[in-house]
Amino acid sequence: MKRISLVIGLTAALSASGVAAQEQGAFASEPYHPNVPYDGRFTFARIRYTPPAGVMDFGSRNGRPDPKWDHDYPKSERHFMKILAELTTLKPRQEATNILTLDDPQLFKFPFAYLCEVGFWQPNDQEIAGLRSYLAKGGFVIVDDFAGERALYNFEAQIRKVLPAATLVPLTKDHPIFDSFYRIESIEFTHPYYQGLQSVFYGIYEDNDPKKRLIMIVDYNNDVSEYWEWSDTGLFAIDLSNEAYKLGVNYVVYAMTH
């Protein structure tokens, strides 16, 4: 990947000076930062939700609850926005990202949204209606960071509240999303945390029609943003981080051009 090694070396977390601290989850590396007003620039939008009762204490650490939706925040999106700025002409906002609920009208200003740990996702009626409208009006969602049959079962159950006819279609490497910027030669991934579980890339199509655009890509048995988060530390091999960045760039380019 052109120049990506240099960029990875520059992806230290941004300073939080001058930003008001808010509540912090167990797996967020910093307090949640205030949202920034929309100004036309591409801005990473992360979806916040309320997990079922008792779930926030499962996996908590340092006395902080684990709300699930904040995993890899904020380093993953900050690093990814640096890569996106370096490699594309999109000129994304790098100094800030936003956290939004699915029933927040502000969400419609952002064409791309990130949703994770959907094994714990149980949207309410307002959030269901909000996501349905967001997708119908051209929004694109990446679903990431979840594994196992129980998590997949929950996600399928919840997404069918949003789109009753929705079908999770396994994607092959010849799908245009894997060739929208980089040509992804292989989608055979095994995440180090999910040993023995083969990654599957599912797609959900507009009107449930494979001839139309993808409105959602689902990284099952994978955690693409985990590679983004730790790409400046050497925790994962650089080729794995490179592939994760390629996927992310392709997702955004596809979302913005289809």
mmCIF file with all atom_site columns, C-alpha atoms in Angstrom, residues 77-177:
data_model
loop_
_atom_site.group_PDB
_atom_site.id
_atom_site.type_symbol
_atom_site.label_atom_id
_atom_site.label_alt_id
_atom_site.label_comp_id
_atom_site.label_asym_id
_atom_site.label_entity_id
_atom_site.label_seq_id
_atom_site.pdbx_PDB_ins_code
_atom_site.Cartn_x
_atom_site.Cartn_y
_atom_site.Cartn_z
_atom_site.occupancy
_atom_site.B_iso_or_equiv
_atom_site.pdbx_formal_charge
_atom_site.auth_seq_id
_atom_site.auth_comp_id
_atom_site.auth_asym_id
_atom_site.auth_atom_id
_atom_site.pdbx_PDB_model_num
ATOM 1   C CA . GLU A 1 77  ? -11.463 6.197   13.824 1.00 0.00 ? 77  GLU A CA 1
ATOM 2   C CA . ARG A 1 78  ? -8.735  8.795   14.281 1.00 0.00 ? 78  ARG A CA 1
ATOM 3   C CA . HIS A 1 79  ? -6.138  6.536   12.723 1.00 0.00 ? 79  HIS A CA 1
ATOM 4   C CA . PHE A 1 80  ? -8.502  5.575   9.942  1.00 0.00 ? 80  PHE A CA 1
ATOM 5   C CA . MET A 1 81  ? -9.299  9.198   9.126  1.00 0.00 ? 81  MET A CA 1
ATOM 6   C CA . LYS A 1 82  ? -5.553  9.898   8.853  1.00 0.00 ? 82  LYS A CA 1
ATOM 7   C CA . ILE A 1 83  ? -5.192  7.044   6.381  1.00 0.00 ? 83  ILE A CA 1
ATOM 8   C CA . LEU A 1 84  ? -8.251  8.181   4.427  1.00 0.00 ? 84  LEU A CA 1
ATOM 9   C CA . ALA A 1 85  ? -6.885  11.715  4.209  1.00 0.00 ? 85  ALA A CA 1
ATOM 10  C CA . GLU A 1 86  ? -3.498  10.456  3.043  1.00 0.00 ? 86  GLU A CA 1
ATOM 11  C CA . LEU A 1 87  ? -4.764  8.115   0.364  1.00 0.00 ? 87  LEU A CA 1
ATOM 12  C CA . THR A 1 88  ? -7.882  9.754   -1.076 1.00 0.00 ? 88  THR A CA 1
ATOM 13  C CA . THR A 1 89  ? -9.119  13.187  -2.123 1.00 0.00 ? 89  THR A CA 1
ATOM 14  C CA . LEU A 1 90  ? -11.992 13.026  0.343  1.00 0.00 ? 90  LEU A CA 1
ATOM 15  C CA . LYS A 1 91  ? -10.369 15.412  2.865  1.00 0.00 ? 91  LYS A CA 1
ATOM 16  C CA . PRO A 1 92  ? -12.083 13.952  5.941  1.00 0.00 ? 92  PRO A CA 1
ATOM 17  C CA . ARG A 1 93  ? -12.230 15.680  9.283  1.00 0.00 ? 93  ARG A CA 1
ATOM 18  C CA . GLN A 1 94  ? -9.292  14.328  11.287 1.00 0.00 ? 94  GLN A CA 1
ATOM 19  C CA . GLU A 1 95  ? -9.464  16.273  14.526 1.00 0.00 ? 95  GLU A CA 1
ATOM 20  C CA . ALA A 1 96  ? -12.880 15.023  15.617 1.00 0.00 ? 96  ALA A CA 1
ATOM 21  C CA . THR A 1 97  ? -15.417 12.244  15.175 1.00 0.00 ? 97  THR A CA 1
ATOM 22  C CA . ASN A 1 98  ? -19.049 12.058  16.223 1.00 0.00 ? 98  ASN A CA 1
ATOM 23  C CA . ILE A 1 99  ? -21.128 9.679   18.337 1.00 0.00 ? 99  ILE A CA 1
ATOM 24  C CA . LEU A 1 100 ? -24.810 9.519   17.399 1.00 0.00 ? 100 LEU A CA 1
ATOM 25  C CA . THR A 1 101 ? -27.868 7.438   18.152 1.00 0.00 ? 101 THR A CA 1
ATOM 26  C CA . LEU A 1 102 ? -29.934 5.994   15.342 1.00 0.00 ? 102 LEU A CA 1
ATOM 27  C CA . ASP A 1 103 ? -32.883 8.240   16.184 1.00 0.00 ? 103 ASP A CA 1
ATOM 28  C CA . ASP A 1 104 ? -30.809 11.431  16.123 1.00 0.00 ? 104 ASP A CA 1
ATOM 29  C CA . PRO A 1 105 ? -31.829 13.622  13.135 1.00 0.00 ? 105 PRO A CA 1
ATOM 30  C CA . GLN A 1 106 ? -28.190 14.717  12.866 1.00 0.00 ? 106 GLN A CA 1
ATOM 31  C CA . LEU A 1 107 ? -27.301 11.240  11.624 1.00 0.00 ? 107 LEU A CA 1
ATOM 32  C CA . PHE A 1 108 ? -28.783 12.059  8.211  1.00 0.00 ? 108 PHE A CA 1
ATOM 33  C CA . LYS A 1 109 ? -25.958 14.546  7.631  1.00 0.00 ? 109 LYS A CA 1
ATOM 34  C CA . PHE A 1 110 ? -23.394 11.740  7.650  1.00 0.00 ? 110 PHE A CA 1
ATOM 35  C CA . PRO A 1 111 ? -23.431 9.252   4.751  1.00 0.00 ? 111 PRO A CA 1
ATOM 36  C CA . PHE A 1 112 ? -21.360 6.617   6.531  1.00 0.00 ? 112 PHE A CA 1
ATOM 37  C CA . ALA A 1 113 ? -21.898 5.157   10.001 1.00 0.00 ? 113 ALA A CA 1
ATOM 38  C CA . TYR A 1 114 ? -20.109 2.546   12.096 1.00 0.00 ? 114 TYR A CA 1
ATOM 39  C CA . LEU A 1 115 ? -21.897 0.059   14.370 1.00 0.00 ? 115 LEU A CA 1
ATOM 40  C CA . CYS A 1 116 ? -20.115 -2.573  16.467 1.00 0.00 ? 116 CYS A CA 1
ATOM 41  C CA . GLU A 1 117 ? -20.714 -5.427  18.922 1.00 0.00 ? 117 GLU A CA 1
ATOM 42  C CA . VAL A 1 118 ? -24.154 -6.100  17.500 1.00 0.00 ? 118 VAL A CA 1
ATOM 43  C CA . GLY A 1 119 ? -24.506 -9.237  19.562 1.00 0.00 ? 119 GLY A CA 1
ATOM 44  C CA . PHE A 1 120 ? -25.640 -6.779  22.267 1.00 0.00 ? 120 PHE A CA 1
ATOM 45  C CA . TRP A 1 121 ? -27.587 -4.424  19.995 1.00 0.00 ? 121 TRP A CA 1
ATOM 46  C CA . GLN A 1 122 ? -31.311 -4.192  20.716 1.00 0.00 ? 122 GLN A CA 1
ATOM 47  C CA . PRO A 1 123 ? -32.662 -0.987  19.176 1.00 0.00 ? 123 PRO A CA 1
ATOM 48  C CA . ASN A 1 124 ? -35.885 0.559   20.420 1.00 0.00 ? 124 ASN A CA 1
ATOM 49  C CA . ASP A 1 125 ? -38.763 1.541   18.146 1.00 0.00 ? 125 ASP A CA 1
ATOM 50  C CA . GLN A 1 126 ? -37.393 5.036   17.538 1.00 0.00 ? 126 GLN A CA 1
ATOM 51  C CA . GLU A 1 127 ? -33.949 3.705   16.653 1.00 0.00 ? 127 GLU A CA 1
ATOM 52  C CA . ILE A 1 128 ? -35.456 1.082   14.342 1.00 0.00 ? 128 ILE A CA 1
ATOM 53  C CA . ALA A 1 129 ? -37.400 3.760   12.484 1.00 0.00 ? 129 ALA A CA 1
ATOM 54  C CA . GLY A 1 130 ? -34.342 6.010   12.383 1.00 0.00 ? 130 GLY A CA 1
ATOM 55  C CA . LEU A 1 131 ? -32.095 3.350   10.864 1.00 0.00 ? 131 LEU A CA 1
ATOM 56  C CA . ARG A 1 132 ? -34.756 2.386   8.331  1.00 0.00 ? 132 ARG A CA 1
ATOM 57  C CA . SER A 1 133 ? -35.027 6.007   7.191  1.00 0.00 ? 133 SER A CA 1
ATOM 58  C CA . TYR A 1 134 ? -31.256 6.486   7.179  1.00 0.00 ? 134 TYR A CA 1
ATOM 59  C CA . LEU A 1 135 ? -30.729 3.509   4.879  1.00 0.00 ? 135 LEU A CA 1
ATOM 60  C CA . ALA A 1 136 ? -33.643 4.479   2.629  1.00 0.00 ? 136 ALA A CA 1
ATOM 61  C CA . LYS A 1 137 ? -32.177 7.953   2.148  1.00 0.00 ? 137 LYS A CA 1
ATOM 62  C CA . GLY A 1 138 ? -28.776 6.668   1.058  1.00 0.00 ? 138 GLY A CA 1
ATOM 63  C CA . GLY A 1 139 ? -26.916 5.989   4.273  1.00 0.00 ? 139 GLY A CA 1
ATOM 64  C CA . PHE A 1 140 ? -24.328 3.231   4.460  1.00 0.00 ? 140 PHE A CA 1
ATOM 65  C CA . VAL A 1 141 ? -23.484 1.239   7.596  1.00 0.00 ? 141 VAL A CA 1
ATOM 66  C CA . ILE A 1 142 ? -20.463 -0.888  8.426  1.00 0.00 ? 142 ILE A CA 1
ATOM 67  C CA . VAL A 1 143 ? -21.191 -3.509  11.081 1.00 0.00 ? 143 VAL A CA 1
ATOM 68  C CA . ASP A 1 144 ? -18.005 -4.681  12.761 1.00 0.00 ? 144 ASP A CA 1
ATOM 69  C CA . ASP A 1 145 ? -16.428 -6.344  15.779 1.00 0.00 ? 145 ASP A CA 1
ATOM 70  C CA . PHE A 1 146 ? -18.636 -9.312  16.598 1.00 0.00 ? 146 PHE A CA 1
ATOM 71  C CA . ALA A 1 147 ? -18.283 -13.063 16.459 1.00 0.00 ? 147 ALA A CA 1
ATOM 72  C CA . GLY A 1 148 ? -20.074 -16.309 17.169 1.00 0.00 ? 148 GLY A CA 1
ATOM 73  C CA . GLU A 1 149 ? -23.474 -17.740 16.318 1.00 0.00 ? 149 GLU A CA 1
ATOM 74  C CA . ARG A 1 150 ? -25.345 -16.109 19.217 1.00 0.00 ? 150 ARG A CA 1
ATOM 75  C CA . ALA A 1 151 ? -24.154 -12.651 18.174 1.00 0.00 ? 151 ALA A CA 1
ATOM 76  C CA . LEU A 1 152 ? -25.094 -13.294 14.555 1.00 0.00 ? 152 LEU A CA 1
ATOM 77  C CA . TYR A 1 153 ? -28.508 -14.575 15.571 1.00 0.00 ? 153 TYR A CA 1
ATOM 78  C CA . ASN A 1 154 ? -29.189 -11.423 17.576 1.00 0.00 ? 154 ASN A CA 1
ATOM 79  C CA . PHE A 1 155 ? -28.059 -9.170  14.750 1.00 0.00 ? 155 PHE A CA 1
ATOM 80  C CA . GLU A 1 156 ? -30.275 -10.959 12.238 1.00 0.00 ? 156 GLU A CA 1
ATOM 81  C CA . ALA A 1 157 ? -33.242 -10.691 14.598 1.00 0.00 ? 157 ALA A CA 1
ATOM 82  C CA . GLN A 1 158 ? -32.704 -6.972  15.164 1.00 0.00 ? 158 GLN A CA 1
ATOM 83  C CA . ILE A 1 159 ? -31.986 -6.003  11.552 1.00 0.00 ? 159 ILE A CA 1
ATOM 84  C CA . ARG A 1 160 ? -35.218 -7.691  10.462 1.00 0.00 ? 160 ARG A CA 1
ATOM 85  C CA . LYS A 1 161 ? -37.084 -5.324  12.740 1.00 0.00 ? 161 LYS A CA 1
ATOM 86  C CA . VAL A 1 162 ? -35.561 -2.587  10.599 1.00 0.00 ? 162 VAL A CA 1
ATOM 87  C CA . LEU A 1 163 ? -35.878 -4.333  7.240  1.00 0.00 ? 163 LEU A CA 1
ATOM 88  C CA . PRO A 1 164 ? -38.261 -7.292  7.565  1.00 0.00 ? 164 PRO A CA 1
ATOM 89  C CA . ALA A 1 165 ? -37.190 -8.823  4.243  1.00 0.00 ? 165 ALA A CA 1
ATOM 90  C CA . ALA A 1 166 ? -33.474 -8.311  4.842  1.00 0.00 ? 166 ALA A CA 1
ATOM 91  C CA . THR A 1 167 ? -31.196 -11.137 3.794  1.00 0.00 ? 167 THR A CA 1
ATOM 92  C CA . LEU A 1 168 ? -27.559 -11.377 4.793  1.00 0.00 ? 168 LEU A CA 1
ATOM 93  C CA . VAL A 1 169 ? -25.840 -12.282 1.543  1.00 0.00 ? 169 VAL A CA 1
ATOM 94  C CA . PRO A 1 170 ? -22.306 -13.732 1.781  1.00 0.00 ? 170 PRO A CA 1
ATOM 95  C CA . LEU A 1 171 ? -20.050 -11.621 -0.424 1.00 0.00 ? 171 LEU A CA 1
ATOM 96  C CA . THR A 1 172 ? -17.292 -12.979 -2.630 1.00 0.00 ? 172 THR A CA 1
ATOM 97  C CA . LYS A 1 173 ? -14.068 -11.211 -3.484 1.00 0.00 ? 173 LYS A CA 1
ATOM 98  C CA . ASP A 1 174 ? -15.397 -10.217 -6.908 1.00 0.00 ? 174 ASP A CA 1
ATOM 99  C CA . HIS A 1 175 ? -17.988 -7.890  -5.396 1.00 0.00 ? 175 HIS A CA 1
ATOM 100 C CA . PRO A 1 176 ? -17.365 -4.244  -6.418 1.00 0.00 ? 176 PRO A CA 1
ATOM 101 C CA . ILE A 1 177 ? -16.849 -3.167  -2.803 1.00 0.00 ? 177 ILE A CA 1
#
